[in-house]
Coordinates of C-alpha atoms in Angstrom, one line a residue:
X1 CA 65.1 117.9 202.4
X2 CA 63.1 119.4 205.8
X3 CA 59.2 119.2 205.6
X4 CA 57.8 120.9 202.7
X5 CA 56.0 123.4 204.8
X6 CA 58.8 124.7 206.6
X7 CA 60.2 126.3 203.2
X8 CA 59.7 127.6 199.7
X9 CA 60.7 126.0 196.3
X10 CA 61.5 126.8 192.9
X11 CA 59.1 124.1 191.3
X12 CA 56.0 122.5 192.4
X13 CA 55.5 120.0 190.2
X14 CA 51.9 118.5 191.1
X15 CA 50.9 114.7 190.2
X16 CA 53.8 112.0 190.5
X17 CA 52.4 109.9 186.9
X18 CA 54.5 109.4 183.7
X19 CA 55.2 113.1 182.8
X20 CA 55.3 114.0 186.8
X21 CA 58.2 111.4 187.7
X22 CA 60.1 112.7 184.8
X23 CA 59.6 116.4 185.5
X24 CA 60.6 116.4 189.0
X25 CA 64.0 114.2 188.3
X26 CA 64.5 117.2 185.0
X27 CA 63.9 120.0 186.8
X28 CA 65.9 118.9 190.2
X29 CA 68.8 117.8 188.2
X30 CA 70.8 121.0 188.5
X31 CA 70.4 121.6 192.0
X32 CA 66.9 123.5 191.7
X33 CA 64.2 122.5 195.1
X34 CA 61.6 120.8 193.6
X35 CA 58.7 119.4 195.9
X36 CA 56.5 116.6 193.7
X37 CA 53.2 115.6 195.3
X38 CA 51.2 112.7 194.7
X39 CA 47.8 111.8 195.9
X40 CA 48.5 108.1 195.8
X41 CA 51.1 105.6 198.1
X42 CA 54.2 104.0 197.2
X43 CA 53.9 102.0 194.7
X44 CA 54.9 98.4 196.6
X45 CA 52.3 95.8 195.4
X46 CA 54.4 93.2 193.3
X47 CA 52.3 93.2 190.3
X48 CA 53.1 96.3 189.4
X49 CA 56.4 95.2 188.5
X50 CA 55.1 92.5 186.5
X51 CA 54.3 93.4 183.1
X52 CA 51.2 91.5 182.7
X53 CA 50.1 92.5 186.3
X54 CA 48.2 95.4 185.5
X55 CA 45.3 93.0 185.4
X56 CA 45.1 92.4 189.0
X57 CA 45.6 96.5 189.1
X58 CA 42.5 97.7 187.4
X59 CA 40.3 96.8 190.3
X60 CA 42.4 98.1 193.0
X61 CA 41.7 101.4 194.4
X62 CA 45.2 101.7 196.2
X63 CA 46.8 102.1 192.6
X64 CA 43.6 103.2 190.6
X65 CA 41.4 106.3 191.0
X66 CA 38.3 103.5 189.8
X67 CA 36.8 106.4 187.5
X68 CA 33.9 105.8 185.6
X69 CA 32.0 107.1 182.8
X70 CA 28.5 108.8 183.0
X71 CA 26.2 107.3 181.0
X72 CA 27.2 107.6 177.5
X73 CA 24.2 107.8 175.3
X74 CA 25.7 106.7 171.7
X75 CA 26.5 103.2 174.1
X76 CA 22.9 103.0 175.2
X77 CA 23.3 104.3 178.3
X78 CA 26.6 102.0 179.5
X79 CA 28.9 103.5 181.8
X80 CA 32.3 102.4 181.5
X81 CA 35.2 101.9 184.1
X82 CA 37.9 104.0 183.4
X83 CA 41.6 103.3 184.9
X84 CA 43.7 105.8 186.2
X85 CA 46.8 105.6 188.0
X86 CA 46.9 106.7 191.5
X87 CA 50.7 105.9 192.6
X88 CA 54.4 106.4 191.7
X89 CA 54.2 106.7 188.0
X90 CA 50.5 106.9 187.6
X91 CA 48.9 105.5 184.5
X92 CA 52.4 104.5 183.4
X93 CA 52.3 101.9 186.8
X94 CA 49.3 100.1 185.6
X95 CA 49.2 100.6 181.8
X96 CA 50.0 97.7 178.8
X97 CA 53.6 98.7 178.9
X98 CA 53.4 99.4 174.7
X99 CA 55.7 101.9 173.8
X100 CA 54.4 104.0 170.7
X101 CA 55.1 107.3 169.7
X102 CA 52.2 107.8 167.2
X103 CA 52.3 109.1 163.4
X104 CA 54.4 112.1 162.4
X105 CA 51.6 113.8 160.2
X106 CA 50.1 113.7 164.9
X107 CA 52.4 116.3 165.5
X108 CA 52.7 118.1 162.0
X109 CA 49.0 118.7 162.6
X110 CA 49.9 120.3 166.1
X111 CA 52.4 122.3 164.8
X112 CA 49.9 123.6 162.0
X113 CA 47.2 124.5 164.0
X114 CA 49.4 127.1 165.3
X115 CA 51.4 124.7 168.5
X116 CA 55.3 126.6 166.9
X117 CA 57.5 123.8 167.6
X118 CA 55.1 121.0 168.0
X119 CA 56.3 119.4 164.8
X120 CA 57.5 115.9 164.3
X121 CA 61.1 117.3 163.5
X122 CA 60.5 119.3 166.4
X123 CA 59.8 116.4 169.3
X124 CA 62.0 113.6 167.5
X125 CA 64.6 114.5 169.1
X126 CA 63.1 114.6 172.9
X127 CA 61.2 111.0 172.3
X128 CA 65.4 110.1 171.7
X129 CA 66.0 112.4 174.7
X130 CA 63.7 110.1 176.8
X131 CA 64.6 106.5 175.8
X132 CA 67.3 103.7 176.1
X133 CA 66.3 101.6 173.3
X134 CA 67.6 98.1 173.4
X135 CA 68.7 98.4 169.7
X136 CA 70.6 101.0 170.1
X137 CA 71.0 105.1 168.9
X138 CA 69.7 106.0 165.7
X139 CA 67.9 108.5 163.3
X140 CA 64.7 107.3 165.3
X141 CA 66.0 106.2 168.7
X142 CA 68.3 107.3 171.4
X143 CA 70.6 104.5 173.5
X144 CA 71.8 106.7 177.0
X145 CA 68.0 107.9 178.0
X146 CA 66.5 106.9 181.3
X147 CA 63.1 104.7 180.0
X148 CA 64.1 100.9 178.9
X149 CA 62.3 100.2 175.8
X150 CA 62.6 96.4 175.0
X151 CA 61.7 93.9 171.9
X152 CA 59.2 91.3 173.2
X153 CA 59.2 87.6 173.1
X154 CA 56.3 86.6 170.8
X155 CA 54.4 83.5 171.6
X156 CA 53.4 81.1 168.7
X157 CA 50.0 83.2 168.5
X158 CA 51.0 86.7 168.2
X159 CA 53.8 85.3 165.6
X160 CA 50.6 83.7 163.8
X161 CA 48.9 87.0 163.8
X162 CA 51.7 88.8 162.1
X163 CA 52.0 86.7 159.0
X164 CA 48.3 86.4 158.7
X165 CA 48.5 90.2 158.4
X166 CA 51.2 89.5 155.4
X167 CA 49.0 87.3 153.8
X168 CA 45.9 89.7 154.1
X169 CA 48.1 91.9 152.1
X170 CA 49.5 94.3 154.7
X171 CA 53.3 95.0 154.9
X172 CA 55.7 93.8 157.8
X173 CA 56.6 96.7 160.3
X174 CA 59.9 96.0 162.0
X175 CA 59.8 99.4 163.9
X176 CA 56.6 101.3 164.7
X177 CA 58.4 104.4 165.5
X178 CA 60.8 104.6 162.7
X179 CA 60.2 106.0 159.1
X180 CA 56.9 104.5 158.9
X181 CA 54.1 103.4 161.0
X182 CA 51.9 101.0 158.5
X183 CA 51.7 97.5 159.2
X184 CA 51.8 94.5 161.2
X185 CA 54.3 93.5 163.6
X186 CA 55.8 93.3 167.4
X187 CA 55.4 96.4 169.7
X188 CA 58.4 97.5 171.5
X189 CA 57.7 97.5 175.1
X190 CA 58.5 99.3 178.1
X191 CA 60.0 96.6 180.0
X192 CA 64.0 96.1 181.5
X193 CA 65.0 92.6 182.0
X194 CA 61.2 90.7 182.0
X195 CA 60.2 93.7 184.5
X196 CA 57.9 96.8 184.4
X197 CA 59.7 100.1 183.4
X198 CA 58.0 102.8 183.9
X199 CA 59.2 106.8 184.8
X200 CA 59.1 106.1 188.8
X201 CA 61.5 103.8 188.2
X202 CA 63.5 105.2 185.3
X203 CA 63.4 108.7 186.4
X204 CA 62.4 109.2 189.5
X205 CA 64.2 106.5 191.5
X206 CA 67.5 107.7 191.1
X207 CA 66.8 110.9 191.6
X208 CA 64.9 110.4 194.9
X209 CA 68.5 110.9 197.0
X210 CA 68.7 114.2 196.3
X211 CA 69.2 116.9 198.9
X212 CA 66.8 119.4 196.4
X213 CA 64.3 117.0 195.6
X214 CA 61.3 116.2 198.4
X215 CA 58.8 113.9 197.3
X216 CA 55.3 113.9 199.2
X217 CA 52.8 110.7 198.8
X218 CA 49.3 110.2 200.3
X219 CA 49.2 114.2 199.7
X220 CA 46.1 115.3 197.8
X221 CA 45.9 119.2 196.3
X222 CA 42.9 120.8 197.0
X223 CA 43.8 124.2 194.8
X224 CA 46.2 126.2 193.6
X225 CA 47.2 129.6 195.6
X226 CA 47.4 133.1 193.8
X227 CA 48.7 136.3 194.9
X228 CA 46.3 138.2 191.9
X229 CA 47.1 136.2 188.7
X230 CA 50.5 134.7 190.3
X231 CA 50.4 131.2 191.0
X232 CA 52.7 130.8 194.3
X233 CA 51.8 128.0 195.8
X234 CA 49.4 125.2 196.4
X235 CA 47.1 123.9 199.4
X236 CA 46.8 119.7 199.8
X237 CA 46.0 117.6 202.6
X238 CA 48.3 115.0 204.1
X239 CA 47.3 112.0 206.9
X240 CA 44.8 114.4 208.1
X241 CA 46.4 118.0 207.6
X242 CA 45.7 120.5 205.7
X243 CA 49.3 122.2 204.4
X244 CA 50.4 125.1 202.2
X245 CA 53.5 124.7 200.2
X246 CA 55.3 128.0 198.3
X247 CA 57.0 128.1 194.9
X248 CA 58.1 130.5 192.1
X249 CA 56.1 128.3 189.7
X250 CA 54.0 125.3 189.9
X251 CA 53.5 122.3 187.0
X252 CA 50.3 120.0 186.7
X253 CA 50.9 117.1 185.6
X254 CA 48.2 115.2 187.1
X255 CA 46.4 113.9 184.2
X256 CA 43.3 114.4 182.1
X257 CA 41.1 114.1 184.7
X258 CA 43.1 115.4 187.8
X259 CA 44.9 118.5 186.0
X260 CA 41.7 120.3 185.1
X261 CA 40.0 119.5 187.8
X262 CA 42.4 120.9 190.0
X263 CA 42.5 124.1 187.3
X264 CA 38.4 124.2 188.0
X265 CA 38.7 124.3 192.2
X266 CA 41.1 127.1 192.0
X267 CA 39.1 129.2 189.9
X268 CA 40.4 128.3 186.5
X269 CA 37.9 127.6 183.5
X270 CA 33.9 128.6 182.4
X271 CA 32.8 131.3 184.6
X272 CA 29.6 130.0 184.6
X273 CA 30.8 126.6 186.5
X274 CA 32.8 128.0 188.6
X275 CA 29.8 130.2 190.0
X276 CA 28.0 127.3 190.1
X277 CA 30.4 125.6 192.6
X278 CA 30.8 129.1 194.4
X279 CA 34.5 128.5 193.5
X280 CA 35.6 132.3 192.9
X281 CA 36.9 133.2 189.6
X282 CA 41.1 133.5 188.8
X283 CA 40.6 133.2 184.8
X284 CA 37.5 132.7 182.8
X285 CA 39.2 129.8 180.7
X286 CA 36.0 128.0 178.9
X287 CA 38.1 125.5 177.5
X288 CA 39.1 123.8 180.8
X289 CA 37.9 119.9 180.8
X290 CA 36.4 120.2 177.4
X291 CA 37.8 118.3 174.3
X292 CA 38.2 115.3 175.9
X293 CA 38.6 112.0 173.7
X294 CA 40.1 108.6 174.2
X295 CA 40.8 105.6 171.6
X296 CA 37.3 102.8 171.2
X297 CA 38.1 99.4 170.7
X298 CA 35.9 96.4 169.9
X299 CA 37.0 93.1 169.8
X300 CA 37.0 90.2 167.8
X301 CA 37.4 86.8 169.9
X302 CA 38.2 83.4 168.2
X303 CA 38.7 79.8 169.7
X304 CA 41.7 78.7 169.2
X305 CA 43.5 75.0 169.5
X306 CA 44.7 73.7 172.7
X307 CA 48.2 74.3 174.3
X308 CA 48.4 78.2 172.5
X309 CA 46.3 80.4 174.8
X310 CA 46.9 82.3 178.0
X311 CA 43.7 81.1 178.9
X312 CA 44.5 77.6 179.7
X313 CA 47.8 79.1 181.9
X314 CA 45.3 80.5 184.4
X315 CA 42.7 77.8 184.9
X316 CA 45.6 75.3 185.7
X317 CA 47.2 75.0 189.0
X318 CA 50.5 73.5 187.9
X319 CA 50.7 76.0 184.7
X320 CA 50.2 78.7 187.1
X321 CA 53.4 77.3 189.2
X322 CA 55.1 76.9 186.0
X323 CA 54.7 80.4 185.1
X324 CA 55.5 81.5 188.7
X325 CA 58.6 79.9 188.2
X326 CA 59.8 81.0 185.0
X327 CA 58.9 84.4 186.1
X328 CA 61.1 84.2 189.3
X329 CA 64.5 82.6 188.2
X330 CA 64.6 83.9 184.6
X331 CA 62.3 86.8 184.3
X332 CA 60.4 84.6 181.8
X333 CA 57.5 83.2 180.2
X334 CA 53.7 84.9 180.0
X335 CA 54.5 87.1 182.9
X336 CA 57.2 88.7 181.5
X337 CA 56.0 90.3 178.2
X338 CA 52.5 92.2 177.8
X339 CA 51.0 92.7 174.1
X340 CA 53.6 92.2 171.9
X341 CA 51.6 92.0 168.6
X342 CA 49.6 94.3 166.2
X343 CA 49.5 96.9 163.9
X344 CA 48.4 99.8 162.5
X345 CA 46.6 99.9 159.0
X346 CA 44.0 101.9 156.6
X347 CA 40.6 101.2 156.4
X348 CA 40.5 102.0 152.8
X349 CA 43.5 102.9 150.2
X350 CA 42.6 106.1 149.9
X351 CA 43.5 107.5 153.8
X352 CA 46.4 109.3 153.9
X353 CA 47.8 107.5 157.0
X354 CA 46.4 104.4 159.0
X355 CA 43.3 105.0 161.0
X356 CA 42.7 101.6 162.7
X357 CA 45.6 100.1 165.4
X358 CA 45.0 96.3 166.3
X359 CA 46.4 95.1 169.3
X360 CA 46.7 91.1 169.7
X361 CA 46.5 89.7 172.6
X362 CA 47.0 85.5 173.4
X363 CA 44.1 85.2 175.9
X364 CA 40.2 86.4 175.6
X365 CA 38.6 88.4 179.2
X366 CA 35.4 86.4 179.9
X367 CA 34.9 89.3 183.0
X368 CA 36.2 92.7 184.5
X369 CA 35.4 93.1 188.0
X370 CA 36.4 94.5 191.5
X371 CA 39.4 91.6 191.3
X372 CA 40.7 92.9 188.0
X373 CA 39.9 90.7 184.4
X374 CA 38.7 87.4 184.9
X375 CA 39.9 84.5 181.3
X376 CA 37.8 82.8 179.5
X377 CA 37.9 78.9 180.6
X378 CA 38.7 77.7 176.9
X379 CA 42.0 78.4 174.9
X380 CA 41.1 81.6 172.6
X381 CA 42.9 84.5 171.4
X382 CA 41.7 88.4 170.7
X383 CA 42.3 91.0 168.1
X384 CA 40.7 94.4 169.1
X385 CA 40.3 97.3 166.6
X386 CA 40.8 100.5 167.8
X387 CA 39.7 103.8 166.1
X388 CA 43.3 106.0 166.1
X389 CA 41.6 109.2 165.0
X390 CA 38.2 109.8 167.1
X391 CA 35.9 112.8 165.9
X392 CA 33.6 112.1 169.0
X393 CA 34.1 114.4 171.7
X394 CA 33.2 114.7 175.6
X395 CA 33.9 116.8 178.7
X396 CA 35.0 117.0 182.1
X397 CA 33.4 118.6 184.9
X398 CA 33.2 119.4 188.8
X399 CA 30.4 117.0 190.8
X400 CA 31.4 119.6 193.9
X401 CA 33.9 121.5 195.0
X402 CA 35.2 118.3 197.4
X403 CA 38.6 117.6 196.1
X404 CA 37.6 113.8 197.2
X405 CA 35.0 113.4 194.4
X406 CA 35.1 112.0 191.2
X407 CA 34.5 114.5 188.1
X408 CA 31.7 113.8 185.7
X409 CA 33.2 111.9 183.1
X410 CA 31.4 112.2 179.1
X411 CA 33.6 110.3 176.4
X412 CA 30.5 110.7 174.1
X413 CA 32.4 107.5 172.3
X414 CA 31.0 106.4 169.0
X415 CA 28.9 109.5 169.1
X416 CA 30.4 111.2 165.6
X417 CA 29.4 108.5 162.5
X418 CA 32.6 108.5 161.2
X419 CA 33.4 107.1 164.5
X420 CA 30.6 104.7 164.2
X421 CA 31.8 103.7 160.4
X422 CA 35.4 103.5 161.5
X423 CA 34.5 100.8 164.2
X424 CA 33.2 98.6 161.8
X425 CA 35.9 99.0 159.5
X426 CA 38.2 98.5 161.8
X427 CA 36.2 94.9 162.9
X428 CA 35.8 93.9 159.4
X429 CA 39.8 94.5 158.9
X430 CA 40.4 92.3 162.1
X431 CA 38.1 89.5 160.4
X432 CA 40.2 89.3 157.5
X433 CA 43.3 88.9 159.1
X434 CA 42.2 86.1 160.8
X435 CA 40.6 84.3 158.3
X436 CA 44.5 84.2 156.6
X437 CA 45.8 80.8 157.0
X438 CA 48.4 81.5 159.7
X439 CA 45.9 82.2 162.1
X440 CA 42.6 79.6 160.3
X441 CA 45.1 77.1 161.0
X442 CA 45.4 77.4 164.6
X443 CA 41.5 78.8 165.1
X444 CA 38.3 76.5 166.1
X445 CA 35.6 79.5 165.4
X446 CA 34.4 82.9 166.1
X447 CA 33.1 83.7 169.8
X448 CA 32.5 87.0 168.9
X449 CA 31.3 89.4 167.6
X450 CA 29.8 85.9 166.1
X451 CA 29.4 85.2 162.3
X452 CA 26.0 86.0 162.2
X453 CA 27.1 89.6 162.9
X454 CA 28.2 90.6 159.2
X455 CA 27.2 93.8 158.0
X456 CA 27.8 97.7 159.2
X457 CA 25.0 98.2 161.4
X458 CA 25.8 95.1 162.6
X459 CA 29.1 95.6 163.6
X460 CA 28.1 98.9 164.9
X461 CA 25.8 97.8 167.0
X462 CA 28.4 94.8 168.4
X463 CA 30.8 97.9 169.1
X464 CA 27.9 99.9 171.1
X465 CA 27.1 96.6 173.1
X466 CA 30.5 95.7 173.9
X467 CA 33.2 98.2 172.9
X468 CA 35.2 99.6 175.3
X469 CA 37.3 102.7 175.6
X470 CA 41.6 101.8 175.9
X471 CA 42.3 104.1 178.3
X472 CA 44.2 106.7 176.7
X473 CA 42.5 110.0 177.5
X474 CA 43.7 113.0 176.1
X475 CA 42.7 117.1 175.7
X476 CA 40.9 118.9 178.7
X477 CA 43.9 121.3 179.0
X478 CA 43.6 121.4 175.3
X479 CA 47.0 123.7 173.8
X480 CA 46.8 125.9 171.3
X481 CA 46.3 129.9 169.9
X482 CA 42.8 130.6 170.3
X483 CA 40.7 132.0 172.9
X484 CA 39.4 128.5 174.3
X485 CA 42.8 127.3 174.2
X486 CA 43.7 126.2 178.1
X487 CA 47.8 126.6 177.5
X488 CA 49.8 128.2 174.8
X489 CA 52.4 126.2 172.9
X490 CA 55.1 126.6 176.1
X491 CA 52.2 125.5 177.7
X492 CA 51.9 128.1 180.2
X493 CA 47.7 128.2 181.8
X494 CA 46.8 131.1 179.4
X495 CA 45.2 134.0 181.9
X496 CA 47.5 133.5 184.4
X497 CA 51.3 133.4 185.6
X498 CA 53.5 130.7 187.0
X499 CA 51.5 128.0 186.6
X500 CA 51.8 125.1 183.4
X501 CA 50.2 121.8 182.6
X502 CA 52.1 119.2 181.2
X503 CA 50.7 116.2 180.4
X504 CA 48.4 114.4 178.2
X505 CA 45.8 116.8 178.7
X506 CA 47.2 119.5 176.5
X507 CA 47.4 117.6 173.2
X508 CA 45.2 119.3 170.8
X509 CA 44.5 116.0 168.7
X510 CA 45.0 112.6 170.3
X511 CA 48.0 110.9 168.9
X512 CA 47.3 107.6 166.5
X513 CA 49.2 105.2 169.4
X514 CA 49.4 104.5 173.2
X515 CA 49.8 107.8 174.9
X516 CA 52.6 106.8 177.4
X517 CA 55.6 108.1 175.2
X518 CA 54.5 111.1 174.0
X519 CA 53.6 112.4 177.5
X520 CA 56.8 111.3 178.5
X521 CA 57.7 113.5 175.2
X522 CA 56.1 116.8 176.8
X523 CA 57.2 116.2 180.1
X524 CA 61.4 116.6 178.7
X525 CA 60.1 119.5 176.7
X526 CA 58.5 121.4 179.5
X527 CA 61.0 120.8 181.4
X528 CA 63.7 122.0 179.7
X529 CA 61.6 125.4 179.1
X530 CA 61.1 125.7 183.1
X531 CA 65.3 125.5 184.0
X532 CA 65.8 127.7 181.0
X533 CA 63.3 130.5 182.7
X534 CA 64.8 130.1 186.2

């Protein structure tokens, strides 16, 4: 296809991430010109293919946008790095690699709050849609899809973990996205043959050939363009230009940070803001970048015996070669799987549904810096708890009307008590699980939050100190009925024509899981409504 200035397309589909990728591969399929942009490069470093290489990611602004937090004042002031993908298949290039769809009653909720069609009967079938599931086609999974979803290889550790969960009391869960999500046991994975998948590789790479599909990198979008309330096109710069491109209607799927933003400097969201940027009006939307949320996790950290941690991999030089080499001639070994145990349980009997996930991880982070995470220097392991259901809410906002700055980011985490009681719950859970004999056996003693640390307001306090959010942000471009509702249920920008969001930004209610799926989820279902308008 020529250069996207020299001609007009059907779809603009804005943001190249997880629900980008797979958008522009949907919507070109049957022949329609699609132009995708993404602000980031290529994605060409190697790590980004291994799946425990998002480590040496987070601190590298090629692939990340290197975000961070305002002060959050329920954390004491701490501001807090937050990730976002800034390549071929965003977030998705750089995330855990867990594949989880979340809890039906997530999507029943939707669909009740007045989201027609948003219902877990509704979307089952497009999660199927989206996947090739290594155990094959069933009531839950679908085989012929374009995403690889794999079973891990557990390590003697995360096995541990599992039947000290049993032994706490908790069931088994062989499948986390089948009938039932309660339990302990292995995460499927996003992976294909000890390698990354993620939707630039899945979707977008084979589409990528195509005479009506042009894909722009290194192109940032500065607004949207409107002809009145028509969105027909959009204005980004590219190795120094500024360029216009034309289309009969234009996606976001840029994130929840990037899509509102971009709703906010073209004149989409409070009034009030936008005069404050001098950023002319389109629609007075006041929901744009509000109801933003995100899982908290706090973790607990235990010694463990020698020869069972990650830890001791990293510090020595033949180990390191060892895994190198495992890695390169059989796709093998630590560098092959990311987290591959945890679970998802009820703080008390009498919840309806589990509000605590643990994740499980064979290593323990001593330091995050510019050079990504940074082990301990002793074998240890990690159980975080992470609050599924957040009441706490924050916002985004403009800093200026440059399309080069970073919003103002407020998580408010742990700023709701039921937040603050669930984090403590969720640490005194994690505490009993290891205390089981699977996991005693093979433990030499609590690093942190440290025995001494025992009661609520202790716990609460070790969550403020050293909690952290899990990078799954959700709701600025929040979907629903009402008046501050950013898109309707079809998920169409409510005040305005042409122009949809889809992404994780539009869920109303974060979903009790890792976020990857179901935005992979809304990009197949917004896609099919675009070719069946056109």
């Amino acid at each position: 296809m020529g250069s996207p200035v020299d001609r007009s397309f059907d779809f603009i589909v804005v943001g190249a991430g997880t629900a980008g990728c797979a958008l522009a591969a949907r919507l070109s399929e049957p022949g329609a010109n699609v132009l995708l942009l993404e602000a980031g490069g290529e994605a060409r470093s190697p790590w980004i293919k291994i799946p425990v290489g998002y480590a040496k990611l987070l601190g590298d602004p090629r692939y990340n946008w290197m975000y961070r937090t305002e002060p959050e004042t329920a954390l004491g002031g701490r501001v807090l790095d937050v990730p976002c993908g800034r390549t071929l298949g965003g977030t998705g290039a750089i995330n855990g690699l867990i594949h989880i769809r979340g809890h039906a009653a997530d999507y029943d909720g939707w669909r009740d709050a007045g989201n027609h069609g948003w219902g877990y009967a509704d979307v089952l079938s497009w999660f199927r849609h989206s996947e090739a599931n290594v155990r094959g086609a069933s009531e839950y999974h679908g085989a012929d899809g374009p995403l690889a979803v794999s079973d891990p290889r557990p390590d003697t550790l995360s096995n541990a973990f599992v039947d000290a969960a049993v032994e706490a009391g908790l069931p088994r869960n062989e499948d986390f996205n089948g009938a039932t999500q309660d339990g302990a046991g292995f995460y499927q994975l996003n992976t294909l043959r000890g390698t990354r998948a993620s939707s630039a590789g899945a979707y977008l790479a084979p589409a990528r050939g195509r005479a009506s599909l042009a894909v722009q990198t290194d192109a940032l979008v500065h607004r949207i363009l409107f002809d009145g309330d028509r969105a027909i096109g959009v204005e980004y710069a590219h190795r120094g230009r500024v360029l216009r491109a034309r289309a009969t209607k234009i996606v976001l799927s840029a994130g929840a940070f990037n899509s509102p933003q971009l709703l906010l400097r073209s004149g989409i969201g409070p009034a009030s803001q936008l005069h404050a940027h001098d950023i002319p009006v389109v629609a007075d939307s006041p929901g744009v970048g509000d109801n933003l949320h995100n899982h908290y996790r706090a973790s607990v950290i235990v010694r463990c015996r020698p020869g069972l941690s990650l830890n001791e991999l990293t510090q020595s030089f033949g180990a390191r070669v060892g895994m190198a080499l495992a890695y390169i001639f059989a796709r093998r070994g630590p560098l092959a799987t990311g987290t591959s145990a945890g679970g998802f349980f009820r703080s008390d009997a009498a919840r309806d549904r589990p509000d605590i996930q643990v994740t499980f991880w064979n290593y323990s982070v001593a330091k995050r810096d510019a050079r990504g995470l940074e082990l301990h220097d002793f074998p240890a392991y990690t159980a975080n708890a992470v609050i599924l259901r957040p009441r706490s809410r924050g916002s985004l906002r403009l800093a200026s009307r440059d399309p080069a700055a970073a919003p103002l980011i407020r998580y408010n985490h742990l700023d709701h008590p039921e937040d603050r009681h669930a984090i403590a719950a969720g640490l005194a859970l994690v505490r009993r699980i290891v205390a089981m004999p699977s996991l005693a056996k093979l433990s030499d003693g609590e690093l942190a939050p440290g025995v001494v640390l025992s009661n609520e307001n202790d716990l609460i306090d070790y969550a403020r100190e050293h909690g952290n959010s899990v990078y799954h942000p959700v709701g600025t471009c929040r979907m629903g009925v009402d008046e501050r509702a950013v898109v309707d249920p079809q998920l169409r920008v409510r005040g305005v024509r042409g122009l949809r969001v889809a992404d994780a930004s539009i869920m109303p209610t974060i979903i009790a899981g890792n976020t990857n799926a179901p935005t992979l989820m809304i990009a197949e279902r917004a896609a099919a409504w675009m070719l069946a308008e056109r």
